XYZ file of C-alpha atoms in Angstrom:
747
model
C -18.997 41.436 -41.005
C -19.070 45.131 -41.777
C -20.193 46.446 -45.088
C -18.262 49.342 -46.568
C -18.623 51.477 -49.671
C -15.176 53.049 -49.787
C -11.782 52.522 -48.193
C -9.804 54.937 -46.076
C -6.029 55.196 -46.515
C -4.273 52.255 -44.913
C -3.053 52.758 -41.364
C 0.690 53.078 -40.949
C 1.539 50.668 -38.157
C 4.882 49.501 -36.824
C 5.967 47.146 -34.083
C 4.309 48.115 -30.807
C 6.600 49.370 -28.098
C 5.186 49.368 -24.607
C 5.437 52.661 -22.717
C 2.940 51.991 -19.911
C 0.454 49.151 -19.508
C -2.150 51.228 -21.336
C -0.074 53.289 -23.756
C 1.632 52.187 -26.943
C 3.935 54.054 -29.270
C 3.387 53.428 -32.994
C 6.351 54.350 -35.161
C 5.034 54.953 -38.689
C 7.024 53.111 -41.334
C 5.138 51.279 -44.071
C 1.705 49.765 -44.472
C 3.197 46.266 -44.480
C 4.662 46.418 -40.962
C 4.510 43.598 -38.426
C 2.476 44.265 -35.279
C 3.222 42.453 -32.043
C 0.983 42.234 -28.993
C 0.069 39.975 -26.116
C -3.577 39.668 -27.149
C -5.015 40.062 -30.630
C -8.785 40.494 -30.900
C -10.184 39.950 -34.388
C -13.512 41.627 -35.026
C -14.504 45.123 -33.857
C -17.979 44.058 -32.738
C -19.399 45.087 -29.372
C -17.765 41.959 -27.951
C -14.504 42.753 -29.695
C -14.313 46.163 -28.044
C -15.128 44.682 -24.638
C -12.507 41.936 -25.011
C -9.842 44.420 -26.049
C -10.650 46.817 -23.216
C -10.648 44.035 -20.614
C -7.277 42.665 -21.722
C -5.770 46.160 -21.771
C -7.092 46.891 -18.292
C -5.340 43.721 -17.157
C -2.041 45.187 -18.314
C -1.602 43.440 -21.653
C -0.565 44.876 -24.997
C -3.692 44.596 -27.130
C -4.440 45.079 -30.800
C -8.027 45.108 -32.072
C -8.209 44.145 -35.743
C -11.334 45.227 -37.611
C -11.938 44.379 -41.292
C -14.153 47.446 -41.731
C -14.018 51.030 -40.512
C -16.406 51.085 -37.560
C -16.461 49.649 -34.050
C -19.434 48.233 -32.192
C -20.994 45.821 -34.675
C -24.778 45.754 -34.463
C -24.880 47.694 -31.178
C -23.687 50.759 -33.083
C -24.943 49.554 -36.461
C -28.696 49.991 -36.124
C -29.779 47.576 -33.400
C -30.656 50.479 -31.164
C -33.602 49.016 -29.220
C -31.392 46.469 -27.507
C -32.555 42.879 -26.950
C -31.091 42.121 -23.568
C -33.190 39.386 -21.932
C -33.168 39.893 -18.168
C -30.897 42.846 -17.291
C -30.083 41.253 -13.934
C -28.159 38.547 -15.812
C -25.771 41.074 -17.416
C -22.729 42.427 -15.602
C -19.155 43.536 -16.062
C -18.157 45.750 -18.962
C -21.486 45.214 -20.709
C -23.264 46.782 -17.757
C -20.658 49.544 -17.616
C -21.085 50.251 -21.326
C -24.869 50.552 -21.283
C -24.808 52.571 -18.060
C -22.423 55.082 -19.615
C -24.363 55.048 -22.867
C -27.748 56.019 -21.461
C -26.104 58.534 -19.120
C -25.424 60.647 -22.208
C -29.204 61.149 -22.304
C -29.484 61.812 -18.578
C -30.970 58.365 -17.912
C -30.220 55.747 -15.290
C -30.714 51.998 -15.674
C -32.182 49.858 -12.915
C -30.030 46.751 -13.210
C -31.748 45.164 -10.225
C -35.179 44.890 -11.839
C -36.502 42.741 -14.705
C -38.210 44.258 -17.696
C -41.990 44.445 -17.575
C -44.012 43.074 -20.484
C -46.962 44.989 -21.912
C -48.784 42.270 -23.800
C -45.647 40.969 -25.503
C -42.027 40.184 -24.617
C -40.578 42.265 -21.818
C -38.291 44.972 -23.202
C -36.365 47.904 -21.841
C -37.040 51.228 -23.534
C -34.301 52.914 -21.512
C -31.733 50.929 -23.511
C -32.839 52.554 -26.783
C -30.094 54.827 -28.101
C -28.840 56.471 -31.301
C -26.227 54.543 -33.327
C -23.668 57.341 -33.561
C -23.754 57.848 -29.791
C -23.107 54.134 -29.311
C -20.161 54.175 -31.723
C -18.645 57.233 -30.064
C -18.616 55.420 -26.735
C -16.971 52.317 -28.221
C -14.272 54.537 -29.734
C -13.782 56.302 -26.395
C -13.446 53.070 -24.441
C -10.683 51.635 -26.627
C -8.855 54.976 -26.578
C -9.119 55.203 -22.784
C -7.706 51.684 -22.439
C -4.811 52.274 -24.857
C -5.915 49.642 -27.343
C -4.328 49.840 -30.793
C -7.018 49.533 -33.453
C -6.293 48.396 -37.000
C -9.162 49.238 -39.342
C -9.703 48.152 -42.934
C -7.767 45.025 -41.945
C -9.298 42.074 -43.725
C -7.963 38.685 -42.719
C -6.136 36.878 -45.517
C -4.593 33.882 -43.738
C -3.324 32.518 -40.453
C 0.226 31.387 -39.738
C 0.031 28.445 -37.400
C 2.650 26.166 -35.852
C 1.271 22.858 -34.664
C -1.818 23.825 -32.689
C -0.895 27.451 -31.976
C -1.673 30.543 -34.010
C 1.461 32.632 -34.446
C 0.177 35.502 -36.553
C -2.572 36.853 -38.765
C -1.810 38.022 -42.277
C -3.912 40.946 -43.454
C -4.860 41.362 -47.127
C -2.652 44.471 -47.476
C 0.419 42.605 -46.220
C 0.417 43.620 -42.575
C 0.871 40.875 -40.006
C -0.225 40.681 -36.392
C 1.607 38.386 -33.977
C 0.323 37.659 -30.481
C 0.395 35.110 -27.702
C -3.404 34.836 -27.491
C -6.132 35.405 -30.067
C -9.842 36.062 -29.624
C -12.334 35.703 -32.489
C -15.191 38.130 -31.849
C -16.591 38.167 -35.395
C -20.195 37.246 -36.080
C -19.097 34.763 -38.717
C -16.210 32.987 -36.948
C -13.687 34.035 -39.611
C -10.541 33.641 -37.525
C -11.742 30.329 -36.118
C -12.276 28.948 -39.621
C -8.924 30.230 -40.897
C -7.244 28.540 -37.945
C -8.646 25.146 -38.932
C -11.040 24.799 -35.989
C -14.081 22.553 -36.468
C -17.396 24.299 -37.070
C -20.801 23.707 -38.584
C -23.354 25.612 -40.643
C -25.953 22.861 -40.440
C -29.200 23.078 -38.579
C -28.769 19.811 -36.750
C -31.573 17.290 -36.888
C -33.485 17.018 -33.616
C -32.204 13.477 -33.151
C -28.545 14.596 -32.988
C -28.789 16.180 -29.549
C -32.314 15.116 -28.588
C -33.730 18.595 -29.204
C -37.181 19.829 -30.181
C -36.779 22.993 -32.260
C -33.715 22.206 -34.352
C -33.570 21.187 -37.996
C -36.451 21.767 -40.416
C -39.225 23.426 -38.454
C -42.754 24.670 -39.091
C -44.168 26.537 -36.107
C -47.935 26.382 -35.912
C -48.312 30.031 -34.931
C -46.642 30.996 -38.208
C -48.649 28.550 -40.315
C -50.493 30.244 -43.220
C -54.117 30.733 -42.227
C -57.044 33.123 -42.395
C -59.110 34.623 -39.596
C -56.334 36.456 -37.769
C -57.695 38.412 -34.765
C -57.339 42.182 -34.717
C -54.560 43.725 -32.607
C -54.769 46.020 -29.638
C -53.141 49.434 -29.476
C -49.734 47.799 -28.940
C -49.955 46.024 -32.288
C -50.337 42.609 -30.675
C -53.215 40.136 -30.709
C -54.329 38.142 -27.637
C -51.447 35.843 -26.767
C -48.793 38.431 -27.668
C -48.149 37.824 -31.376
C -47.548 41.047 -33.297
C -49.136 42.123 -36.567
C -45.614 42.126 -37.994
C -45.866 38.309 -37.831
C -49.014 37.536 -39.823
C -49.036 34.593 -42.226
C -51.765 34.052 -44.838
C -52.115 31.242 -47.417
C -50.656 33.258 -50.288
C -50.507 31.838 -53.814
C -46.813 31.545 -54.758
C -47.148 31.433 -58.550
C -46.821 34.196 -61.142
C -50.232 33.175 -62.455
C -52.365 32.269 -59.480
C -53.012 28.543 -59.301
C -50.638 27.737 -62.167
C -47.334 26.146 -61.027
C -46.124 26.104 -64.645
C -46.021 29.919 -64.604
C -43.113 29.821 -62.134
C -42.560 31.149 -58.649
C -42.985 34.791 -57.751
C -39.938 36.814 -56.687
C -39.254 36.493 -52.934
C -40.250 32.802 -52.978
C -37.360 30.343 -52.923
C -37.039 27.017 -54.658
C -36.926 23.947 -52.458
C -38.951 21.113 -50.994
C -40.510 21.399 -47.526
C -38.640 18.428 -46.049
C -39.570 16.537 -42.906
C -39.851 18.450 -39.615
C -36.964 17.679 -37.312
C -34.611 16.523 -40.048
C -31.266 18.269 -40.487
C -31.539 21.283 -42.753
C -29.273 23.771 -44.502
C -29.274 27.517 -44.181
C -28.849 30.264 -41.601
C -31.331 32.800 -40.315
C -32.388 35.601 -42.626
C -30.331 38.789 -42.348
C -31.568 42.363 -42.586
C -30.511 45.902 -41.833
C -31.863 47.348 -38.613
C -32.724 50.750 -39.993
C -32.556 53.908 -37.926
C -35.183 56.202 -39.475
C -36.348 59.667 -38.511
C -39.499 61.763 -38.773
C -37.551 65.010 -38.291
C -37.672 66.670 -41.716
C -34.750 68.957 -40.831
C -32.523 65.901 -40.275
C -33.833 63.696 -43.074
C -32.469 62.160 -46.241
C -34.944 60.532 -48.637
C -34.963 56.757 -48.944
C -34.135 56.440 -52.608
C -35.406 53.510 -54.637
C -32.638 51.179 -55.863
C -31.473 51.248 -59.443
C -33.668 49.162 -61.715
C -36.515 49.190 -59.199
C -39.318 46.958 -60.447
C -42.637 46.817 -58.564
C -43.186 43.304 -59.939
C -40.579 42.092 -57.475
C -43.091 42.900 -54.733
C -46.127 41.117 -56.174
C -46.103 38.747 -53.194
C -46.244 41.774 -50.883
C -49.249 43.044 -52.828
C -50.972 39.680 -52.322
C -50.164 39.895 -48.607
C -51.781 43.325 -48.440
C -54.809 41.977 -50.286
C -55.137 39.155 -47.735
C -54.782 41.564 -44.807
C -57.530 43.799 -46.163
C -59.810 40.791 -46.704
C -59.107 39.896 -43.058
C -60.388 43.335 -42.013
C -56.980 44.706 -41.009
C -56.651 48.475 -40.664
C -53.053 48.370 -41.841
C -50.271 50.685 -40.787
C -46.482 50.474 -40.990
C -46.272 48.018 -38.085
C -47.532 45.313 -40.455
C -44.155 45.666 -42.244
C -41.824 46.458 -39.392
C -42.022 46.529 -35.648
C -40.439 49.909 -34.892
C -39.393 51.259 -31.518
C -38.834 54.908 -30.561
C -35.341 56.276 -30.048
C -34.248 59.698 -28.798
C -34.511 62.739 -31.061
C -37.392 61.658 -33.316
C -35.665 58.480 -34.476
C -36.946 54.921 -34.705
C -35.332 51.484 -34.755
C -36.967 49.430 -37.528
C -36.904 45.654 -37.144
C -38.471 43.207 -39.594
C -41.773 41.414 -40.233
C -43.437 38.694 -42.297
C -42.559 40.991 -45.194
C -39.960 43.361 -43.787
C -36.213 43.816 -44.014
C -35.414 40.094 -43.947
C -34.553 38.474 -47.275
C -34.610 34.707 -46.597
C -32.021 32.742 -48.529
C -29.754 35.681 -49.350
C -27.796 35.108 -46.130
C -26.934 31.456 -46.748
C -23.727 32.187 -48.638
C -22.539 34.939 -46.316
C -20.675 33.065 -43.537
C -18.133 31.490 -45.899
C -18.140 34.188 -48.580
C -15.175 36.462 -49.338
C -15.248 40.031 -48.067
C -15.945 41.306 -51.578
C -18.793 38.841 -52.025
C -20.237 39.880 -48.671
C -20.370 43.465 -49.911
C -22.397 42.274 -52.891
C -24.799 40.294 -50.704
C -25.232 43.259 -48.379
C -26.021 45.479 -51.348
C -28.588 42.959 -52.591
C -30.370 43.000 -49.229
C -30.148 46.795 -49.075
C -31.668 47.131 -52.546
C -34.482 44.758 -51.616
C -35.251 46.788 -48.474
C -35.064 50.144 -50.257
C -37.377 48.774 -52.930
C -39.846 47.504 -50.348
C -40.054 50.888 -48.638
C -40.456 52.601 -52.017
C -43.215 50.131 -52.918
C -45.040 50.828 -49.633
C -44.725 54.582 -50.163
C -45.816 54.749 -53.801
C -47.643 51.699 -55.153
C -51.397 52.235 -55.713
C -52.156 48.747 -54.369
C -50.962 49.915 -50.939
C -53.680 51.572 -48.796
C -53.332 55.347 -48.772
C -53.005 55.407 -44.975
C -49.979 53.091 -45.191
C -48.418 54.981 -48.103
C -48.741 58.263 -46.242
C -47.230 56.856 -43.058
C -44.266 55.320 -44.921
C -43.499 58.683 -46.532
C -43.155 60.246 -43.066
C -39.852 58.450 -42.497
C -36.395 59.060 -43.908
C -32.743 58.331 -43.208
C -31.129 60.567 -40.550
C -28.440 62.897 -41.853
C -26.448 62.509 -38.627
C -26.285 58.691 -38.674
C -23.906 56.575 -40.787
C -22.634 59.764 -42.363
C -20.061 57.976 -44.556
C -22.756 55.717 -46.003
C -25.591 58.077 -46.885
C -27.538 57.394 -43.687
C -27.800 53.648 -44.388
C -26.321 51.314 -41.708
C -22.800 50.074 -42.394
C -23.478 46.835 -40.499
C -25.783 44.073 -41.684
C -27.482 41.963 -39.022
C -25.570 38.676 -39.131
C -27.943 36.734 -36.918
C -26.052 33.477 -37.359
C -22.817 32.415 -39.014
C -20.457 29.536 -38.397
C -20.788 27.763 -35.053
C -17.758 26.107 -33.500
C -17.936 22.417 -32.565
C -15.799 21.910 -29.473
C -15.723 19.498 -26.543
C -18.774 21.235 -25.066
C -21.711 21.931 -27.373
C -24.468 23.991 -25.756
C -27.925 22.678 -26.698
C -31.577 23.192 -25.821
C -30.909 20.990 -22.803
C -28.742 23.810 -21.420
C -30.876 26.779 -22.460
C -34.046 25.062 -21.164
C -32.333 24.155 -17.889
C -32.412 20.391 -18.291
C -28.620 20.319 -18.044
C -26.239 22.798 -16.419
C -23.134 23.681 -18.409
C -19.926 23.331 -16.373
C -17.561 26.213 -15.548
C -19.914 29.152 -16.039
C -18.434 32.279 -17.639
C -21.707 34.185 -18.114
C -25.484 33.845 -18.256
C -27.927 33.793 -21.140
C -31.532 34.799 -20.590
C -33.271 35.454 -23.919
C -35.950 33.205 -25.412
C -35.488 30.898 -28.394
C -35.564 33.333 -31.308
C -34.939 32.033 -34.844
C -35.778 34.176 -37.845
C -37.059 32.344 -40.906
C -34.571 30.300 -42.899
C -36.648 29.811 -46.040
C -39.767 31.238 -47.690
C -40.946 28.274 -49.747
C -44.015 26.527 -51.132
C -45.638 24.024 -48.785
C -49.113 22.616 -49.398
C -49.387 24.966 -52.410
C -49.008 28.187 -50.388
C -46.117 30.387 -49.271
C -44.704 29.228 -45.925
C -41.929 30.474 -43.657
C -39.739 27.551 -42.633
C -37.389 27.551 -39.679
C -38.946 30.391 -37.711
C -39.124 29.914 -33.948
C -40.132 32.485 -31.344
C -40.738 30.875 -27.998
C -39.564 30.804 -24.441
C -37.407 28.160 -22.821
C -39.981 26.176 -20.870
C -40.152 28.713 -18.049
C -36.505 28.276 -17.061
C -34.606 31.346 -15.892
C -31.131 32.516 -16.942
C -28.822 29.624 -17.790
C -25.072 29.044 -17.528
C -22.771 29.437 -20.530
C -19.882 27.037 -20.003
C -16.218 27.875 -20.527
C -15.814 24.877 -22.838
C -18.136 26.490 -25.393
C -15.716 29.372 -26.111
C -12.516 27.307 -26.501
C -11.713 24.852 -29.320
C -10.598 21.288 -28.927
C -6.996 21.592 -27.728
C -5.659 19.426 -30.553
C -7.018 21.976 -33.030
C -5.869 25.190 -31.346
C -4.613 26.011 -27.867
C -4.417 29.825 -27.964
C -7.773 30.853 -29.436
C -11.124 31.912 -27.949
C -14.354 32.119 -29.965
C -16.976 34.220 -28.246
C -19.837 34.720 -30.690
C -19.502 31.860 -33.169
C -19.215 29.709 -30.073
C -19.959 26.003 -29.733
C -23.747 25.618 -29.702
C -26.511 23.913 -31.599
C -28.595 26.017 -33.950
C -31.489 26.560 -31.554
C -29.360 26.982 -28.436
C -27.465 29.652 -30.356
C -30.831 31.291 -31.124
C -31.057 32.231 -27.447
C -27.386 32.986 -26.811
C -26.933 35.272 -29.837
C -27.809 38.616 -28.203
C -25.347 41.525 -28.185
C -25.073 41.861 -24.377
C -24.254 38.144 -24.136
C -21.572 38.549 -26.819
C -20.072 41.279 -24.654
C -20.195 39.066 -21.552
C -18.564 36.040 -23.203
C -15.921 38.277 -24.769
C -14.937 39.863 -21.470
C -14.628 36.407 -19.907
C -12.503 35.219 -22.836
C -10.177 38.196 -22.509
C -9.778 37.571 -18.775
C -8.957 33.922 -19.418
C -6.523 34.890 -22.194
C -4.571 37.099 -19.807
C -4.483 34.381 -17.172
C -3.339 31.832 -19.756
C -0.462 34.153 -20.687
C 0.514 34.655 -17.045
C 0.406 30.920 -16.305
C 1.937 29.957 -19.671
C -0.764 27.346 -20.292
C -3.103 26.531 -23.174
C -6.524 28.132 -22.961
C -8.047 24.723 -22.239
C -5.972 24.464 -19.044
C -6.759 27.817 -17.439
C -7.433 27.453 -13.702
C -11.211 27.912 -13.640
C -11.420 28.705 -9.919
C -8.946 31.539 -10.379
C -10.793 32.704 -13.504
C -14.114 32.683 -11.684
C -12.754 34.798 -8.837
C -11.482 37.434 -11.272
C -14.717 37.460 -13.282
C -16.756 38.050 -10.143
C -14.322 40.742 -8.993
C -14.855 42.481 -12.341
C -18.626 42.428 -11.914
C -19.580 39.502 -14.120
C -22.819 37.736 -13.143
C -22.209 33.987 -12.831
C -25.041 32.979 -10.496
C -28.758 33.678 -10.596
C -29.779 34.964 -7.169
C -33.172 36.516 -7.893
C -35.912 34.328 -6.519
C -36.197 30.587 -6.595
C -34.951 29.134 -9.844
C -37.105 26.384 -11.281
C -35.305 23.054 -11.120
C -34.384 21.487 -14.431
C -37.310 19.601 -15.893
C -36.740 16.328 -17.645
C -38.362 16.746 -21.020
C -39.470 14.133 -23.522
C -38.999 15.279 -27.112
C -40.631 13.795 -30.180
C -37.239 12.401 -31.209
C -37.115 10.377 -27.973
C -40.251 8.390 -28.764
C -40.889 5.417 -31.052
C -43.071 5.731 -34.122
C -44.275 9.153 -35.200
C -44.570 11.703 -32.379
C -45.640 15.304 -32.896
C -45.603 18.082 -30.294
C -48.340 20.708 -30.019
C -46.166 23.188 -31.936
C -46.483 20.968 -35.017
C -50.278 21.277 -35.267
C -52.212 23.850 -37.287
C -54.841 25.660 -35.241
C -58.103 27.445 -35.955
C -59.258 29.836 -33.291
C -57.139 31.129 -30.428
C -55.376 28.483 -28.331
C -53.357 29.399 -25.239
C -49.794 28.212 -24.596
C -49.211 26.902 -21.094
C -46.695 24.942 -19.027
C -48.386 25.064 -15.643
C -47.844 21.342 -15.167
C -45.159 19.207 -16.768
C -46.261 18.263 -20.292
C -46.022 14.728 -21.634
C -43.939 15.888 -24.572
C -41.953 19.037 -25.264
C -41.916 22.103 -23.015
C -45.516 23.290 -23.157
C -49.021 22.436 -24.294
C -52.119 24.282 -25.554
C -55.657 24.669 -24.311
C -58.754 26.269 -25.791
C -59.373 28.567 -22.777
C -62.781 26.861 -22.460
C -64.231 29.370 -24.942
C -65.835 29.394 -28.398
C -66.970 25.770 -28.288
C -67.273 24.324 -31.756
C -65.003 26.949 -33.317
C -61.530 25.665 -32.445
C -59.511 22.826 -33.944
C -55.958 21.507 -33.787
C -54.919 19.532 -36.870
C -51.916 17.215 -37.018
C -50.751 16.021 -40.446
C -48.135 13.329 -39.707
C -45.685 12.203 -42.359
C -46.058 8.417 -42.582
C -42.826 6.876 -43.951
C -44.266 3.363 -44.351
C -47.878 2.318 -44.932
C -49.313 0.072 -42.244
C -51.287 -0.248 -39.029
C -50.573 2.274 -36.284
C -51.878 2.737 -32.757
C -53.016 6.368 -32.432
C -52.488 8.166 -29.113
C -53.582 11.612 -27.952
C -51.126 13.303 -25.582
C -52.651 15.702 -23.037
C -52.378 16.808 -19.405
C -55.324 15.570 -17.333
C -57.109 17.710 -14.753
C -60.583 17.971 -13.173
C -61.226 21.167 -15.146
C -60.783 19.346 -18.471
C -63.563 18.277 -20.800
C -64.873 14.747 -20.394
C -65.932 14.688 -24.054
C -63.094 15.805 -26.299
C -63.790 14.850 -29.910
C -60.837 13.506 -31.905
C -61.194 12.786 -35.620
C -58.835 10.229 -37.147
C -58.608 10.318 -40.947
C -56.954 7.176 -42.299
C -57.220 4.732 -45.173
C -60.396 3.496 -43.478
C -62.037 6.918 -43.720
C -63.059 9.223 -40.863
C -63.670 8.026 -37.323
C -64.541 10.147 -34.279
C -63.340 9.103 -30.819
C -64.330 10.772 -27.553
C -61.631 11.295 -24.913
C -62.223 12.032 -21.228
C -59.399 14.411 -20.354
C -60.328 14.344 -16.678
C -58.741 10.881 -16.670
C -54.949 10.353 -16.856
C -53.535 10.203 -20.361
C -51.291 7.275 -19.394
C -51.927 3.891 -17.850
C -48.906 2.001 -16.502
C -46.548 4.461 -18.190
C -48.097 4.094 -21.660
C -50.519 6.600 -23.289
C -54.077 5.381 -23.789
C -54.848 4.223 -27.333
C -57.592 5.799 -29.431
C -57.545 2.702 -31.604
C -55.561 1.027 -34.371
C -55.820 2.460 -37.896
C -54.455 1.754 -41.376
C -52.493 4.662 -42.877
C -51.096 5.140 -46.359
C -47.519 6.328 -46.751
C -47.195 10.095 -47.164
C -49.131 12.982 -45.673
C -52.768 12.064 -46.285
C -53.533 11.062 -42.682
C -54.960 13.552 -40.194
C -55.661 13.694 -36.471
C -57.976 16.589 -35.595
C -58.878 17.666 -32.075
C -61.929 19.916 -31.745
C -63.708 21.639 -28.872
C -67.118 20.971 -30.394
C -69.418 19.887 -27.555
C -66.683 20.196 -24.941
C -67.779 20.604 -21.309
C -64.473 21.948 -19.977
C -60.969 22.836 -21.097
C -59.663 20.993 -24.174
C -55.950 20.245 -23.903
C -53.521 19.434 -26.724
C -49.977 18.333 -25.930
C -49.327 16.228 -29.036
C -50.055 12.942 -30.778
C -48.203 9.689 -31.341
C -48.638 7.032 -34.039
C -46.884 3.805 -33.080
C -46.492 0.764 -35.370
C -48.691 -1.955 -33.899
C -45.805 -4.371 -33.298
C -43.929 -1.784 -31.218
C -47.100 -0.835 -29.329
C -47.709 -4.492 -28.456
C -44.136 -4.822 -27.159
C -44.629 -1.759 -24.946
C -47.842 -3.128 -23.448
C -46.228 -6.528 -22.801
C -43.408 -4.764 -20.970
C -40.791 -5.808 -23.526
C -39.689 -2.218 -24.240
C -40.089 1.163 -22.506
C -42.565 3.675 -23.898
C -40.133 6.555 -23.250
C -42.400 8.814 -21.163
C -41.898 10.397 -17.758
C -44.682 9.845 -15.238
C -45.848 13.224 -13.893
C -47.693 13.745 -10.610
C -51.090 15.388 -10.448
C -50.866 19.158 -10.291
C -53.188 19.323 -7.276
C -54.849 22.440 -8.723
C -56.689 23.533 -11.806
C -54.166 23.411 -14.629
C -55.109 25.470 -17.654
C-alpha cells in the first residue's frame, strides 16, 4: 500500500462513455460520481498497471483504482535492482515493460539467457533503473491503452450481491461498478473486503507437509563467532554476504542482566518450537535510492527526537564485527547495487532497513494507520543512517562512506526524495481451492492449469528479532534454493477464490499460497505475469458470461501464449520432481541439516537425493578437527529414544565419523562409517538407545575430528523406543524413500 504525505485534489469522474475500445470520455460533474467499466483493477502496483493495460488492449472498458498517487508499486518505488529469477521464465507485458524501460538507457536485454552468478545469486545488472523513469513508463502505458486511472481512491467497502461484487465504494463517496474485478494490491485489500478466505499465519510444517514453514531458525543465520572474511564482492565462501552476519549479541540494557530489560530493536516473545505455526509477516523496509552526486543530493535528515540509545544493539554488532577482524564498510549495513547516473539501490541487512515486528499490523491496518507504520519504519531507517554517519562508536571509514550518500533531488520529488512505497513483502494470502506449497515450488507436484512460471529461490526476510538461548536471534529468515528444481508452474486456481465466496474476482499478488511458497512467488515480474493472465481470463469470462472459476482454460492458454506469456520451460532438461521426506513426515523427533548449528565452513549440496529435506552438508574434507554440527532437539516427553544419524553414503566418505550424544546418561561417542549405507531394510541404522530429559538439554554433535574422508550431515532422528521396535518388526513404515547409489563421488 502506498504511503503519502499529502493529498491532491480529488479527481472529478463521471460515468464512462465508450468512444473507441481504448478511449473514454469523462464528463466532470462531482467528486461523488459513479464510474462504470467492464474491468476494475484495484491497486496501481506493477501488476495492476499490467492487468489494466491487458484488459484495455482486449477491448474492454477499464478503470484502475489506486489508493495513493503513484503507479508501479515497488518497481517504481525503490526496488530498482530488480529480482527477476530466470529471465527466460518471464514473458508477455512484463517482458515488454522491462525491454522498453532499459531502452531509455540505450540497453538491450537478452531474454534468452540466464543470469550469471559471481559468487552469489545470479542477478541482472541490466535491469537496474531509476525509479522516476520506471514510473514514467507505467504512466505512459496506461495512457496509451486508454485506461482511466482513479488516484487517491481508498477503498471503503464493497457492495456484493450473493457471490458477485457489484461495486467498490471509495472513502470520498465515489463508486466503481464493473463486471469483473482484479485485486492487485500487495495486501489483498479488495479480496478481504469481498469476504474471501485468507490467512496471515505462517502455517506449521505439518499442515502441508513442508520444511521451511512456521517458526524457523536457519543454521546459517544462527548467532556465532568466527565468521570468515569476504572477498571483493562482499561475500564469504559459499555465497553469504557480509550484510547477513549474525553474532551472539547480548540483548539486555545491562549486559547479562535480564532484569534490566530488552534493548530497543529486540522484540518480546518466546522462541517457540521449529516447525510449529507462527504469527507475523516478513519485515518491511524502504528500498532507498541514494546518490553520490552532490549536485543532485538532499541530505538524509535525522528523524525528530533522534536518540542514539535506540541503536545500542547496532553498536554491539559493530563491536562484534571488529572483534571478528572485519574491515567494515557500508555493505555490512546494506547490500547496495549501482543504478544509472550515480545512484544506488539500497537493500537491507542484519541491521539495515528492515524493522522486524513493525510490519505485523500492516496487512489489516487502516490506510491512516499504515501511514503511521510507514513513518515509524522511515524514522528508524533515517536514524540508523544518521547513527552510522555520526556516532563515535562507528569506525571512521564507515562514517565517512555513509556521509557520501544522500537522497536524489530528482526522485520522489513530492516526498523529499524518500520513497513513497514501502516494501510490503507479504500481506494477506488467499486460501482457495488450490493452495500453492513448497511441493509446487520445489517441483514435487505440478500445479494444474499453468498461467505463468515462478523461478526465484525461497526468500523469507526475518519475522522476529528475539532472545533465544540468551542472545539476539533472527527468527523466520530463509534464503535458499528450491532443491535444484527449475521454474515451476503457477496454477490458475491460485488466483481465483472459491466460487461460493466470489465468482467475479481475481487475486494476483495476495494469491493462494503457503507462507514459504509465497516467499518464492512474491517477485515483481511474477506479479506482472499473474496479473496479465488474470486480466486475460477476466475478459474471456465477460465474453462467455461465466464465473471466473469456469473460464475455458484451453482457450485461455492459447491467448496467453499468443500474447507472449511463458507457460512451459523449454531450456534444457528439467529435473524430474523429487519425492522429498520432510521432518514432519517422520515419527519421533526429526531434524534436517538446516536445523543444526555449525562451526567452520560446511558446504550445501544436493548431488544425490538426501534422506530428509532437499539438501545436505559436507565438510569439504578440510580442516579436520575444526568443524562441528550441533543438533539441539526439543524433547517433549522424557524417556528412551533410539538415536539415528541421517547421511548420504559414498566411497569418498569418512569411515570414522565421530558423533557425540549428550543425554541424561552423560556423553557418549559413537563412530559411524559413512561409506556404508545409512539405512538397512528401509530403516536408518541406530547409534544406540539413550535416556533424555524433557526440554532442550540433549545434544547430538557431529565432528570431523579424525575423519579420513568427507563428513556428511543430512539430519538426525530420535525415535521413542516402542515406535522404533515396531518399525524393525515391520509393524509400521519408517517413512523414508530408498535412494539408489549415486555411482560417482557425491560431495
